[in-house]
């Protein structure tokens, strides 16, 4: 315990020109008397810790005692401090490890780059959770994160529908999407990779068994493929819609982006009025009704007939409202 504290004290002093006993005590979570004893121990061990006396005094390292990362440019040094989302690291139980790593990097930087952590933090803040969602850490996330790091199997209970299934999993990677954590894992002995929502695990037990990772597994590529497949699976119906030029411009902001992209991939030639007719993949007729209504007079539903009738009825009601106001 003390050895780790002494190392941290050296790293703190390397990262700053000088620190008072009170500042060191606060960072190390010890008393100022302990700081004094630790400084004496470091000095006796050959670490050149110098104590300045007086009101403005403190501790500092002399003789250029530091390890420097001389090959780093400023942009590279600043980028090091954007390598993770702070909230995500905290939820996975990696906050202390990340803090220690940042401290070691700070201590090793050239003096001219010492402000890199501050300049990066004041320019970029990564806020992963979605809007209007109460943030919360899934109960089993730290256990799963540890298994991911160590390539260890886990026994897990997973809520599916009205029941729970038991699985022995090989956890390959974690993904944070819009505030929701997912595990990309392989069922032991099954070979296929699957995706699990962390908040649906009912129990997770870390095992001593290690597994050999598939060297061909690509987490970003796997997730992109899964996300595309999931989004496409939701688009189970189609509608035929005629769009004005303004409707074409607004469609990607009104309906599912994947559906809009497929619909506008080959819209065909505009008619005499400049309108185009497209086939739009949608989740359902009900969802399409709400989405296409937002386009107002910039879209005309041609099929299915039931949706066209609903939109026509909406237009008639809207026209009646405005006629009444005009009277």
PDB file of C-alpha atoms in Angstrom:
ATOM      1  CA  UNK A   1       0.000   0.000   0.000  1.00  0.00           C
ATOM      2  CA  UNK A   2       2.762   2.424   0.984  1.00  0.00           C
ATOM      3  CA  UNK A   3       4.863   1.521  -2.064  1.00  0.00           C
ATOM      4  CA  UNK A   4       1.973   2.418  -4.364  1.00  0.00           C
ATOM      5  CA  UNK A   5       1.518   5.706  -2.497  1.00  0.00           C
ATOM      6  CA  UNK A   6       5.204   6.574  -2.827  1.00  0.00           C
ATOM      7  CA  UNK A   7       5.100   5.929  -6.573  1.00  0.00           C
ATOM      8  CA  UNK A   8       2.027   8.113  -6.909  1.00  0.00           C
ATOM      9  CA  UNK A   9       3.757  10.872  -4.939  1.00  0.00           C
ATOM     10  CA  UNK A  10       6.712  10.814  -7.331  1.00  0.00           C
ATOM     11  CA  UNK A  11       4.378  10.928 -10.334  1.00  0.00           C
ATOM     12  CA  UNK A  12       2.481  13.867  -8.860  1.00  0.00           C
ATOM     13  CA  UNK A  13       5.697  15.787  -8.320  1.00  0.00           C
ATOM     14  CA  UNK A  14       6.868  14.969 -11.837  1.00  0.00           C
ATOM     15  CA  UNK A  15       3.661  16.330 -13.306  1.00  0.00           C
ATOM     16  CA  UNK A  16       3.838  19.707 -11.496  1.00  0.00           C
ATOM     17  CA  UNK A  17       6.586  22.168 -10.676  1.00  0.00           C
ATOM     18  CA  UNK A  18       5.869  21.952  -6.936  1.00  0.00           C
ATOM     19  CA  UNK A  19       3.145  20.895  -4.494  1.00  0.00           C
ATOM     20  CA  UNK A  20       2.463  21.853  -0.909  1.00  0.00           C
ATOM     21  CA  UNK A  21       2.148  19.259   1.826  1.00  0.00           C
ATOM     22  CA  UNK A  22      -1.574  19.993   2.014  1.00  0.00           C
ATOM     23  CA  UNK A  23      -2.030  19.409  -1.746  1.00  0.00           C
ATOM     24  CA  UNK A  24      -0.127  16.140  -1.609  1.00  0.00           C
ATOM     25  CA  UNK A  25      -2.060  15.010   1.456  1.00  0.00           C
ATOM     26  CA  UNK A  26      -5.332  15.685  -0.350  1.00  0.00           C
ATOM     27  CA  UNK A  27      -4.265  13.834  -3.489  1.00  0.00           C
ATOM     28  CA  UNK A  28      -2.832  10.877  -1.586  1.00  0.00           C
ATOM     29  CA  UNK A  29      -5.637  10.829   1.014  1.00  0.00           C
ATOM     30  CA  UNK A  30      -3.238  10.864   3.953  1.00  0.00           C
ATOM     31  CA  UNK A  31      -2.176  13.362   6.620  1.00  0.00           C
ATOM     32  CA  UNK A  32       0.470  16.044   6.084  1.00  0.00           C
ATOM     33  CA  UNK A  33       2.637  14.258   8.641  1.00  0.00           C
ATOM     34  CA  UNK A  34       2.503  11.120   6.461  1.00  0.00           C
ATOM     35  CA  UNK A  35       3.507  13.232   3.449  1.00  0.00           C
ATOM     36  CA  UNK A  36       6.550  14.447   5.371  1.00  0.00           C
ATOM     37  CA  UNK A  37       7.547  10.889   6.274  1.00  0.00           C
ATOM     38  CA  UNK A  38       7.019   9.681   2.698  1.00  0.00           C
ATOM     39  CA  UNK A  39       9.140  12.524   1.315  1.00  0.00           C
ATOM     40  CA  UNK A  40      11.910  11.576   3.738  1.00  0.00           C
ATOM     41  CA  UNK A  41      11.660   7.926   2.668  1.00  0.00           C
ATOM     42  CA  UNK A  42      11.918   8.862  -0.994  1.00  0.00           C
ATOM     43  CA  UNK A  43      14.927  11.031  -0.332  1.00  0.00           C
ATOM     44  CA  UNK A  44      16.654   8.215   1.542  1.00  0.00           C
ATOM     45  CA  UNK A  45      15.909   5.919  -1.426  1.00  0.00           C
ATOM     46  CA  UNK A  46      17.713   8.287  -3.784  1.00  0.00           C
ATOM     47  CA  UNK A  47      14.738  10.158  -5.247  1.00  0.00           C
ATOM     48  CA  UNK A  48      15.705  13.863  -5.184  1.00  0.00           C
ATOM     49  CA  UNK A  49      12.706  15.290  -3.334  1.00  0.00           C
ATOM     50  CA  UNK A  50      13.424  18.809  -2.105  1.00  0.00           C
ATOM     51  CA  UNK A  51      11.360  20.606   0.547  1.00  0.00           C
ATOM     52  CA  UNK A  52      11.070  24.391   0.298  1.00  0.00           C
ATOM     53  CA  UNK A  53      10.442  25.960   3.685  1.00  0.00           C
ATOM     54  CA  UNK A  54       8.181  28.889   4.480  1.00  0.00           C
ATOM     55  CA  UNK A  55       4.593  29.920   3.680  1.00  0.00           C
ATOM     56  CA  UNK A  56       5.103  29.550  -0.061  1.00  0.00           C
ATOM     57  CA  UNK A  57       7.085  26.353   0.307  1.00  0.00           C
ATOM     58  CA  UNK A  58       6.338  22.839  -0.794  1.00  0.00           C
ATOM     59  CA  UNK A  59       7.869  19.776  -2.330  1.00  0.00           C
ATOM     60  CA  UNK A  60       9.489  19.443  -5.733  1.00  0.00           C
ATOM     61  CA  UNK A  61      11.875  17.212  -7.625  1.00  0.00           C
ATOM     62  CA  UNK A  62      15.351  18.489  -8.498  1.00  0.00           C
ATOM     63  CA  UNK A  63      18.026  17.431 -10.891  1.00  0.00           C
ATOM     64  CA  UNK A  64      15.696  16.764 -13.815  1.00  0.00           C
ATOM     65  CA  UNK A  65      14.353  13.600 -12.220  1.00  0.00           C
ATOM     66  CA  UNK A  66      11.666  12.551 -14.686  1.00  0.00           C
ATOM     67  CA  UNK A  67      10.924  10.281 -17.627  1.00  0.00           C
ATOM     68  CA  UNK A  68       9.997  12.158 -20.757  1.00  0.00           C
ATOM     69  CA  UNK A  69       7.965  11.201 -23.801  1.00  0.00           C
ATOM     70  CA  UNK A  70      10.035  13.348 -26.108  1.00  0.00           C
ATOM     71  CA  UNK A  71       8.485  12.021 -29.314  1.00  0.00           C
ATOM     72  CA  UNK A  72       4.984  13.368 -28.662  1.00  0.00           C
ATOM     73  CA  UNK A  73       3.702  16.419 -30.500  1.00  0.00           C
ATOM     74  CA  UNK A  74       1.160  18.690 -28.799  1.00  0.00           C
ATOM     75  CA  UNK A  75      -1.772  17.317 -30.772  1.00  0.00           C
ATOM     76  CA  UNK A  76      -0.779  13.759 -29.942  1.00  0.00           C
ATOM     77  CA  UNK A  77      -0.427  14.546 -26.245  1.00  0.00           C
ATOM     78  CA  UNK A  78      -3.847  16.214 -26.125  1.00  0.00           C
ATOM     79  CA  UNK A  79      -5.450  13.311 -27.968  1.00  0.00           C
ATOM     80  CA  UNK A  80      -4.247  10.901 -25.270  1.00  0.00           C
ATOM     81  CA  UNK A  81      -6.636  12.524 -22.833  1.00  0.00           C
ATOM     82  CA  UNK A  82      -9.646  12.001 -25.121  1.00  0.00           C
ATOM     83  CA  UNK A  83      -9.258   8.229 -25.311  1.00  0.00           C
ATOM     84  CA  UNK A  84     -12.328   7.413 -23.228  1.00  0.00           C
ATOM     85  CA  UNK A  85     -15.678   8.608 -21.933  1.00  0.00           C
ATOM     86  CA  UNK A  86     -15.215   9.412 -18.206  1.00  0.00           C
ATOM     87  CA  UNK A  87     -18.675   8.189 -17.245  1.00  0.00           C
ATOM     88  CA  UNK A  88     -18.203   4.943 -19.139  1.00  0.00           C
ATOM     89  CA  UNK A  89     -14.856   4.264 -17.448  1.00  0.00           C
ATOM     90  CA  UNK A  90     -16.469   4.892 -14.065  1.00  0.00           C
ATOM     91  CA  UNK A  91     -19.347   2.512 -14.807  1.00  0.00           C
ATOM     92  CA  UNK A  92     -16.957  -0.250 -15.875  1.00  0.00           C
ATOM     93  CA  UNK A  93     -14.929   0.162 -12.687  1.00  0.00           C
ATOM     94  CA  UNK A  94     -11.896   1.464 -14.571  1.00  0.00           C
ATOM     95  CA  UNK A  95     -11.843   5.027 -13.239  1.00  0.00           C
ATOM     96  CA  UNK A  96      -8.862   4.453 -10.925  1.00  0.00           C
ATOM     97  CA  UNK A  97      -6.850   2.690 -13.631  1.00  0.00           C
ATOM     98  CA  UNK A  98      -7.585   5.465 -16.123  1.00  0.00           C
ATOM     99  CA  UNK A  99      -6.679   8.133 -13.571  1.00  0.00           C
ATOM    100  CA  UNK A 100      -3.374   6.432 -12.795  1.00  0.00           C
ATOM    101  CA  UNK A 101      -2.595   6.114 -16.498  1.00  0.00           C
ATOM    102  CA  UNK A 102      -3.302   9.802 -17.130  1.00  0.00           C
ATOM    103  CA  UNK A 103      -1.127  10.733 -14.178  1.00  0.00           C
ATOM    104  CA  UNK A 104       1.766   8.635 -15.497  1.00  0.00           C
ATOM    105  CA  UNK A 105       1.473  10.176 -18.941  1.00  0.00           C
ATOM    106  CA  UNK A 106       1.308  13.686 -17.452  1.00  0.00           C
ATOM    107  CA  UNK A 107       4.410  13.006 -15.407  1.00  0.00           C
ATOM    108  CA  UNK A 108       6.312  11.793 -18.457  1.00  0.00           C
ATOM    109  CA  UNK A 109       5.442  14.717 -20.728  1.00  0.00           C
ATOM    110  CA  UNK A 110       7.844  17.512 -21.484  1.00  0.00           C
ATOM    111  CA  UNK A 111       7.194  20.689 -19.453  1.00  0.00           C
ATOM    112  CA  UNK A 112       5.997  22.458 -22.602  1.00  0.00           C
ATOM    113  CA  UNK A 113       3.194  19.881 -22.930  1.00  0.00           C
ATOM    114  CA  UNK A 114       2.088  19.802 -19.304  1.00  0.00           C
ATOM    115  CA  UNK A 115      -1.100  21.743 -20.060  1.00  0.00           C
ATOM    116  CA  UNK A 116      -2.287  19.101 -22.581  1.00  0.00           C
ATOM    117  CA  UNK A 117      -4.818  17.501 -20.165  1.00  0.00           C
ATOM    118  CA  UNK A 118      -6.408  20.863 -19.385  1.00  0.00           C
ATOM    119  CA  UNK A 119      -6.541  22.120 -22.963  1.00  0.00           C
ATOM    120  CA  UNK A 120      -8.188  18.879 -24.122  1.00  0.00           C
ATOM    121  CA  UNK A 121     -10.697  18.760 -21.248  1.00  0.00           C
ATOM    122  CA  UNK A 122     -11.788  22.354 -21.830  1.00  0.00           C
ATOM    123  CA  UNK A 123     -12.411  21.772 -25.542  1.00  0.00           C
ATOM    124  CA  UNK A 124     -14.032  18.340 -25.714  1.00  0.00           C
ATOM    125  CA  UNK A 125     -16.501  16.612 -23.400  1.00  0.00           C
ATOM    126  CA  UNK A 126     -17.972  13.255 -24.405  1.00  0.00           C
ATOM    127  CA  UNK A 127     -21.488  12.755 -22.995  1.00  0.00           C
ATOM    128  CA  UNK A 128     -22.640   9.292 -24.077  1.00  0.00           C
ATOM    129  CA  UNK A 129     -26.118   8.856 -22.488  1.00  0.00           C
ATOM    130  CA  UNK A 130     -29.177   9.775 -24.517  1.00  0.00           C
ATOM    131  CA  UNK A 131     -31.370  12.753 -23.677  1.00  0.00           C
ATOM    132  CA  UNK A 132     -34.277  12.282 -21.249  1.00  0.00           C
ATOM    133  CA  UNK A 133     -32.771   9.111 -19.837  1.00  0.00           C
ATOM    134  CA  UNK A 134     -31.965   8.758 -16.173  1.00  0.00           C
ATOM    135  CA  UNK A 135     -28.338   7.578 -16.103  1.00  0.00           C
ATOM    136  CA  UNK A 136     -27.688   4.363 -14.247  1.00  0.00           C
ATOM    137  CA  UNK A 137     -24.990   1.718 -14.102  1.00  0.00           C
ATOM    138  CA  UNK A 138     -26.136  -1.844 -14.882  1.00  0.00           C
ATOM    139  CA  UNK A 139     -25.471  -3.985 -11.835  1.00  0.00           C
ATOM    140  CA  UNK A 140     -23.310  -6.568 -13.615  1.00  0.00           C
ATOM    141  CA  UNK A 141     -21.276  -4.206 -15.786  1.00  0.00           C
ATOM    142  CA  UNK A 142     -18.072  -4.121 -13.639  1.00  0.00           C
ATOM    143  CA  UNK A 143     -17.975  -7.935 -13.426  1.00  0.00           C
ATOM    144  CA  UNK A 144     -18.454  -8.267 -17.182  1.00  0.00           C
ATOM    145  CA  UNK A 145     -15.876  -5.562 -17.919  1.00  0.00           C
ATOM    146  CA  UNK A 146     -13.310  -7.408 -15.797  1.00  0.00           C
ATOM    147  CA  UNK A 147     -14.037 -10.634 -17.682  1.00  0.00           C
ATOM    148  CA  UNK A 148     -13.637  -8.811 -21.008  1.00  0.00           C
ATOM    149  CA  UNK A 149     -10.222  -7.509 -19.958  1.00  0.00           C
ATOM    150  CA  UNK A 150      -9.011 -10.906 -18.700  1.00  0.00           C
ATOM    151  CA  UNK A 151     -10.528 -13.101 -21.470  1.00  0.00           C
ATOM    152  CA  UNK A 152     -12.403 -15.138 -18.861  1.00  0.00           C
ATOM    153  CA  UNK A 153     -15.663 -17.003 -19.310  1.00  0.00           C
ATOM    154  CA  UNK A 154     -18.739 -16.092 -17.273  1.00  0.00           C
ATOM    155  CA  UNK A 155     -21.902 -17.947 -16.301  1.00  0.00           C
ATOM    156  CA  UNK A 156     -24.855 -15.659 -16.831  1.00  0.00           C
ATOM    157  CA  UNK A 157     -28.600 -15.563 -16.501  1.00  0.00           C
ATOM    158  CA  UNK A 158     -30.275 -13.504 -19.238  1.00  0.00           C
ATOM    159  CA  UNK A 159     -33.853 -12.260 -19.284  1.00  0.00           C
ATOM    160  CA  UNK A 160     -35.530 -13.141 -22.570  1.00  0.00           C
ATOM    161  CA  UNK A 161     -39.251 -12.579 -22.986  1.00  0.00           C
ATOM    162  CA  UNK A 162     -41.055 -13.878 -19.916  1.00  0.00           C
ATOM    163  CA  UNK A 163     -38.273 -16.229 -18.877  1.00  0.00           C
ATOM    164  CA  UNK A 164     -34.562 -16.455 -18.113  1.00  0.00           C
ATOM    165  CA  UNK A 165     -31.976 -18.480 -19.995  1.00  0.00           C
ATOM    166  CA  UNK A 166     -28.645 -19.669 -18.611  1.00  0.00           C
ATOM    167  CA  UNK A 167     -25.539 -19.246 -20.737  1.00  0.00           C
ATOM    168  CA  UNK A 168     -21.780 -19.759 -20.401  1.00  0.00           C
ATOM    169  CA  UNK A 169     -20.347 -16.848 -22.352  1.00  0.00           C
ATOM    170  CA  UNK A 170     -17.010 -15.777 -23.731  1.00  0.00           C
ATOM    171  CA  UNK A 171     -17.202 -11.965 -23.415  1.00  0.00           C
ATOM    172  CA  UNK A 172     -15.347 -10.333 -26.304  1.00  0.00           C
ATOM    173  CA  UNK A 173     -16.247  -6.642 -26.060  1.00  0.00           C
ATOM    174  CA  UNK A 174     -18.485  -3.944 -24.626  1.00  0.00           C
ATOM    175  CA  UNK A 175     -20.334  -1.272 -26.580  1.00  0.00           C
ATOM    176  CA  UNK A 176     -22.012   1.855 -25.195  1.00  0.00           C
ATOM    177  CA  UNK A 177     -24.783   3.014 -27.537  1.00  0.00           C
ATOM    178  CA  UNK A 178     -26.958   6.026 -26.626  1.00  0.00           C
ATOM    179  CA  UNK A 179     -26.549   5.348 -22.905  1.00  0.00           C
ATOM    180  CA  UNK A 180     -27.239   1.591 -23.171  1.00  0.00           C
ATOM    181  CA  UNK A 181     -24.487  -0.987 -22.596  1.00  0.00           C
ATOM    182  CA  UNK A 182     -24.234  -4.089 -24.803  1.00  0.00           C
ATOM    183  CA  UNK A 183     -22.000  -7.153 -24.575  1.00  0.00           C
ATOM    184  CA  UNK A 184     -20.680  -8.827 -27.716  1.00  0.00           C
ATOM    185  CA  UNK A 185     -19.998 -12.416 -26.707  1.00  0.00           C
ATOM    186  CA  UNK A 186     -19.777 -15.966 -27.963  1.00  0.00           C
ATOM    187  CA  UNK A 187     -21.666 -18.804 -26.312  1.00  0.00           C
ATOM    188  CA  UNK A 188     -19.027 -21.259 -25.122  1.00  0.00           C
ATOM    189  CA  UNK A 189     -18.846 -24.146 -27.546  1.00  0.00           C
ATOM    190  CA  UNK A 190     -21.378 -22.630 -29.976  1.00  0.00           C
ATOM    191  CA  UNK A 191     -19.064 -20.535 -32.130  1.00  0.00           C
ATOM    192  CA  UNK A 192     -21.549 -17.805 -33.092  1.00  0.00           C
ATOM    193  CA  UNK A 193     -21.214 -14.262 -31.770  1.00  0.00           C
ATOM    194  CA  UNK A 194     -24.268 -12.608 -30.243  1.00  0.00           C
ATOM    195  CA  UNK A 195     -25.219  -9.281 -28.683  1.00  0.00           C
ATOM    196  CA  UNK A 196     -26.699  -8.928 -25.186  1.00  0.00           C
ATOM    197  CA  UNK A 197     -28.079  -5.909 -23.338  1.00  0.00           C
ATOM    198  CA  UNK A 198     -26.220  -5.631 -20.042  1.00  0.00           C
ATOM    199  CA  UNK A 199     -29.297  -4.474 -18.108  1.00  0.00           C
ATOM    200  CA  UNK A 200     -31.079  -7.723 -18.999  1.00  0.00           C
ATOM    201  CA  UNK A 201     -28.595  -9.948 -17.192  1.00  0.00           C
ATOM    202  CA  UNK A 202     -30.116 -11.335 -14.011  1.00  0.00           C
ATOM    203  CA  UNK A 203     -26.859 -12.792 -12.667  1.00  0.00           C
ATOM    204  CA  UNK A 204     -23.230 -12.977 -13.761  1.00  0.00           C
ATOM    205  CA  UNK A 205     -20.482 -15.094 -12.207  1.00  0.00           C
ATOM    206  CA  UNK A 206     -16.891 -14.682 -13.324  1.00  0.00           C
ATOM    207  CA  UNK A 207     -15.037 -17.962 -13.851  1.00  0.00           C
ATOM    208  CA  UNK A 208     -11.368 -18.876 -13.670  1.00  0.00           C
ATOM    209  CA  UNK A 209     -11.585 -20.405 -17.156  1.00  0.00           C
ATOM    210  CA  UNK A 210      -9.833 -18.409 -19.850  1.00  0.00           C
ATOM    211  CA  UNK A 211     -10.746 -18.600 -23.505  1.00  0.00           C
ATOM    212  CA  UNK A 212      -8.662 -18.061 -26.627  1.00  0.00           C
ATOM    213  CA  UNK A 213      -9.866 -15.008 -28.518  1.00  0.00           C
ATOM    214  CA  UNK A 214     -10.587 -15.343 -32.206  1.00  0.00           C
ATOM    215  CA  UNK A 215      -7.854 -13.162 -33.773  1.00  0.00           C
ATOM    216  CA  UNK A 216     -10.187 -12.353 -36.661  1.00  0.00           C
ATOM    217  CA  UNK A 217     -12.889 -10.821 -34.461  1.00  0.00           C
ATOM    218  CA  UNK A 218     -13.318  -7.093 -35.150  1.00  0.00           C
ATOM    219  CA  UNK A 219     -15.497  -5.408 -32.515  1.00  0.00           C
ATOM    220  CA  UNK A 220     -16.236  -2.155 -34.429  1.00  0.00           C
ATOM    221  CA  UNK A 221     -16.990  -4.091 -37.602  1.00  0.00           C
ATOM    222  CA  UNK A 222     -19.170  -6.633 -35.784  1.00  0.00           C
ATOM    223  CA  UNK A 223     -21.144  -3.899 -34.047  1.00  0.00           C
ATOM    224  CA  UNK A 224     -21.678  -1.935 -37.264  1.00  0.00           C
ATOM    225  CA  UNK A 225     -22.994  -5.064 -38.967  1.00  0.00           C
ATOM    226  CA  UNK A 226     -25.282  -5.901 -36.042  1.00  0.00           C
ATOM    227  CA  UNK A 227     -26.613  -2.352 -35.804  1.00  0.00           C
ATOM    228  CA  UNK A 228     -27.370  -2.269 -39.528  1.00  0.00           C
ATOM    229  CA  UNK A 229     -29.082  -5.646 -39.349  1.00  0.00           C
ATOM    230  CA  UNK A 230     -31.160  -4.592 -36.334  1.00  0.00           C
ATOM    231  CA  UNK A 231     -32.237  -1.323 -37.939  1.00  0.00           C
ATOM    232  CA  UNK A 232     -33.163  -3.164 -41.146  1.00  0.00           C
ATOM    233  CA  UNK A 233     -35.152  -5.793 -39.236  1.00  0.00           C
ATOM    234  CA  UNK A 234     -37.462  -3.076 -37.888  1.00  0.00           C
ATOM    235  CA  UNK A 235     -38.472  -1.966 -41.383  1.00  0.00           C
ATOM    236  CA  UNK A 236     -41.057  -4.661 -42.078  1.00  0.00           C
ATOM    237  CA  UNK A 237     -43.435  -2.735 -44.378  1.00  0.00           C
ATOM    238  CA  UNK A 238     -43.251  -0.459 -47.417  1.00  0.00           C
ATOM    239  CA  UNK A 239     -45.167   2.598 -48.597  1.00  0.00           C
ATOM    240  CA  UNK A 240     -45.085   4.328 -51.953  1.00  0.00           C
ATOM    241  CA  UNK A 241     -44.858   8.076 -51.596  1.00  0.00           C
ATOM    242  CA  UNK A 242     -44.558  11.003 -53.980  1.00  0.00           C
ATOM    243  CA  UNK A 243     -42.209  13.741 -52.779  1.00  0.00           C
ATOM    244  CA  UNK A 244     -41.655  17.360 -53.719  1.00  0.00           C
ATOM    245  CA  UNK A 245     -38.061  18.633 -53.875  1.00  0.00           C
ATOM    246  CA  UNK A 246     -38.549  19.985 -50.353  1.00  0.00           C
ATOM    247  CA  UNK A 247     -39.988  16.631 -49.298  1.00  0.00           C
ATOM    248  CA  UNK A 248     -36.883  14.886 -50.643  1.00  0.00           C
ATOM    249  CA  UNK A 249     -34.693  17.231 -48.609  1.00  0.00           C
ATOM    250  CA  UNK A 250     -36.674  16.716 -45.395  1.00  0.00           C
ATOM    251  CA  UNK A 251     -37.301  12.971 -45.670  1.00  0.00           C
ATOM    252  CA  UNK A 252     -34.027  11.844 -43.952  1.00  0.00           C
ATOM    253  CA  UNK A 253     -34.886  14.070 -40.978  1.00  0.00           C
ATOM    254  CA  UNK A 254     -38.455  12.738 -40.708  1.00  0.00           C
ATOM    255  CA  UNK A 255     -38.313   8.952 -41.160  1.00  0.00           C
ATOM    256  CA  UNK A 256     -35.820   6.238 -40.236  1.00  0.00           C
ATOM    257  CA  UNK A 257     -32.441   7.213 -41.780  1.00  0.00           C
ATOM    258  CA  UNK A 258     -31.865   3.727 -43.187  1.00  0.00           C
ATOM    259  CA  UNK A 259     -35.314   3.715 -44.798  1.00  0.00           C
ATOM    260  CA  UNK A 260     -34.766   7.189 -46.255  1.00  0.00           C
ATOM    261  CA  UNK A 261     -31.370   6.166 -47.609  1.00  0.00           C
ATOM    262  CA  UNK A 262     -32.820   3.132 -49.378  1.00  0.00           C
ATOM    263  CA  UNK A 263     -35.797   5.090 -50.724  1.00  0.00           C
ATOM    264  CA  UNK A 264     -33.662   7.901 -52.141  1.00  0.00           C
ATOM    265  CA  UNK A 265     -30.919   5.666 -53.510  1.00  0.00           C
ATOM    266  CA  UNK A 266     -32.652   5.496 -56.902  1.00  0.00           C
ATOM    267  CA  UNK A 267     -35.683   7.827 -56.939  1.00  0.00           C
ATOM    268  CA  UNK A 268     -36.096   7.874 -60.695  1.00  0.00           C
ATOM    269  CA  UNK A 269     -36.728  10.884 -62.918  1.00  0.00           C
ATOM    270  CA  UNK A 270     -38.850  13.774 -61.541  1.00  0.00           C
ATOM    271  CA  UNK A 271     -42.292  14.295 -63.058  1.00  0.00           C
ATOM    272  CA  UNK A 272     -43.438  17.512 -64.766  1.00  0.00           C
ATOM    273  CA  UNK A 273     -43.862  19.207 -61.367  1.00  0.00           C
ATOM    274  CA  UNK A 274     -40.421  18.138 -60.148  1.00  0.00           C
ATOM    275  CA  UNK A 275     -41.798  15.480 -57.781  1.00  0.00           C
ATOM    276  CA  UNK A 276     -40.328  11.963 -57.477  1.00  0.00           C
ATOM    277  CA  UNK A 277     -41.995   8.690 -56.502  1.00  0.00           C
ATOM    278  CA  UNK A 278     -40.135   6.384 -54.113  1.00  0.00           C
ATOM    279  CA  UNK A 279     -40.733   3.153 -52.228  1.00  0.00           C
ATOM    280  CA  UNK A 280     -40.024   3.785 -48.549  1.00  0.00           C
ATOM    281  CA  UNK A 281     -39.257   0.947 -46.055  1.00  0.00           C
ATOM    282  CA  UNK A 282     -41.071   1.646 -42.769  1.00  0.00           C
ATOM    283  CA  UNK A 283     -41.585  -0.042 -39.427  1.00  0.00           C
ATOM    284  CA  UNK A 284     -45.371  -0.178 -39.817  1.00  0.00           C
ATOM    285  CA  UNK A 285     -48.262   1.688 -41.415  1.00  0.00           C
ATOM    286  CA  UNK A 286     -49.016   3.308 -38.068  1.00  0.00           C
ATOM    287  CA  UNK A 287     -45.449   4.601 -37.688  1.00  0.00           C
ATOM    288  CA  UNK A 288     -45.364   5.758 -41.319  1.00  0.00           C
ATOM    289  CA  UNK A 289     -48.585   7.713 -40.796  1.00  0.00           C
ATOM    290  CA  UNK A 290     -47.064   9.736 -37.979  1.00  0.00           C
ATOM    291  CA  UNK A 291     -43.777  10.290 -39.793  1.00  0.00           C
ATOM    292  CA  UNK A 292     -45.165  11.280 -43.183  1.00  0.00           C
ATOM    293  CA  UNK A 293     -47.756  13.582 -41.636  1.00  0.00           C
ATOM    294  CA  UNK A 294     -44.836  15.740 -40.517  1.00  0.00           C
ATOM    295  CA  UNK A 295     -44.005  16.401 -44.193  1.00  0.00           C
ATOM    296  CA  UNK A 296     -47.396  18.049 -44.733  1.00  0.00           C
ATOM    297  CA  UNK A 297     -48.018  19.103 -48.341  1.00  0.00           C
ATOM    298  CA  UNK A 298     -44.515  18.013 -49.394  1.00  0.00           C
ATOM    299  CA  UNK A 299     -45.531  14.331 -49.569  1.00  0.00           C
ATOM    300  CA  UNK A 300     -48.407  12.383 -51.138  1.00  0.00           C
ATOM    301  CA  UNK A 301     -48.956   8.765 -50.098  1.00  0.00           C
ATOM    302  CA  UNK A 302     -49.872   6.595 -53.088  1.00  0.00           C
ATOM    303  CA  UNK A 303     -49.939   3.150 -51.449  1.00  0.00           C
ATOM    304  CA  UNK A 304     -51.092   1.268 -49.498  1.00  0.00           C
ATOM    305  CA  UNK A 305     -54.650   2.450 -50.001  1.00  0.00           C
ATOM    306  CA  UNK A 306     -55.458   2.319 -46.284  1.00  0.00           C
ATOM    307  CA  UNK A 307     -52.628   4.731 -45.454  1.00  0.00           C
ATOM    308  CA  UNK A 308     -53.586   7.036 -48.332  1.00  0.00           C
ATOM    309  CA  UNK A 309     -57.150   7.154 -46.994  1.00  0.00           C
ATOM    310  CA  UNK A 310     -55.926   8.041 -43.492  1.00  0.00           C
ATOM    311  CA  UNK A 311     -53.734  10.840 -44.821  1.00  0.00           C
ATOM    312  CA  UNK A 312     -56.599  12.130 -47.014  1.00  0.00           C
ATOM    313  CA  UNK A 313     -58.924  12.162 -43.997  1.00  0.00           C
ATOM    314  CA  UNK A 314     -56.315  14.092 -42.003  1.00  0.00           C
ATOM    315  CA  UNK A 315     -55.979  16.629 -44.815  1.00  0.00           C
ATOM    316  CA  UNK A 316     -59.761  17.064 -45.021  1.00  0.00           C
ATOM    317  CA  UNK A 317     -60.031  17.657 -41.284  1.00  0.00           C
ATOM    318  CA  UNK A 318     -57.160  20.134 -41.398  1.00  0.00           C
ATOM    319  CA  UNK A 319     -58.726  22.012 -44.311  1.00  0.00           C
ATOM    320  CA  UNK A 320     -62.057  22.154 -42.447  1.00  0.00           C
ATOM    321  CA  UNK A 321     -60.353  23.651 -39.407  1.00  0.00           C
ATOM    322  CA  UNK A 322     -58.768  26.415 -41.440  1.00  0.00           C
ATOM    323  CA  UNK A 323     -61.981  27.134 -43.337  1.00  0.00           C
ATOM    324  CA  UNK A 324     -63.786  27.547 -40.037  1.00  0.00           C
ATOM    325  CA  UNK A 325     -61.159  30.015 -38.838  1.00  0.00           C
ATOM    326  CA  UNK A 326     -61.577  31.899 -42.093  1.00  0.00           C
ATOM    327  CA  UNK A 327     -65.324  32.278 -41.512  1.00  0.00           C
TER     328      UNK A 327
END
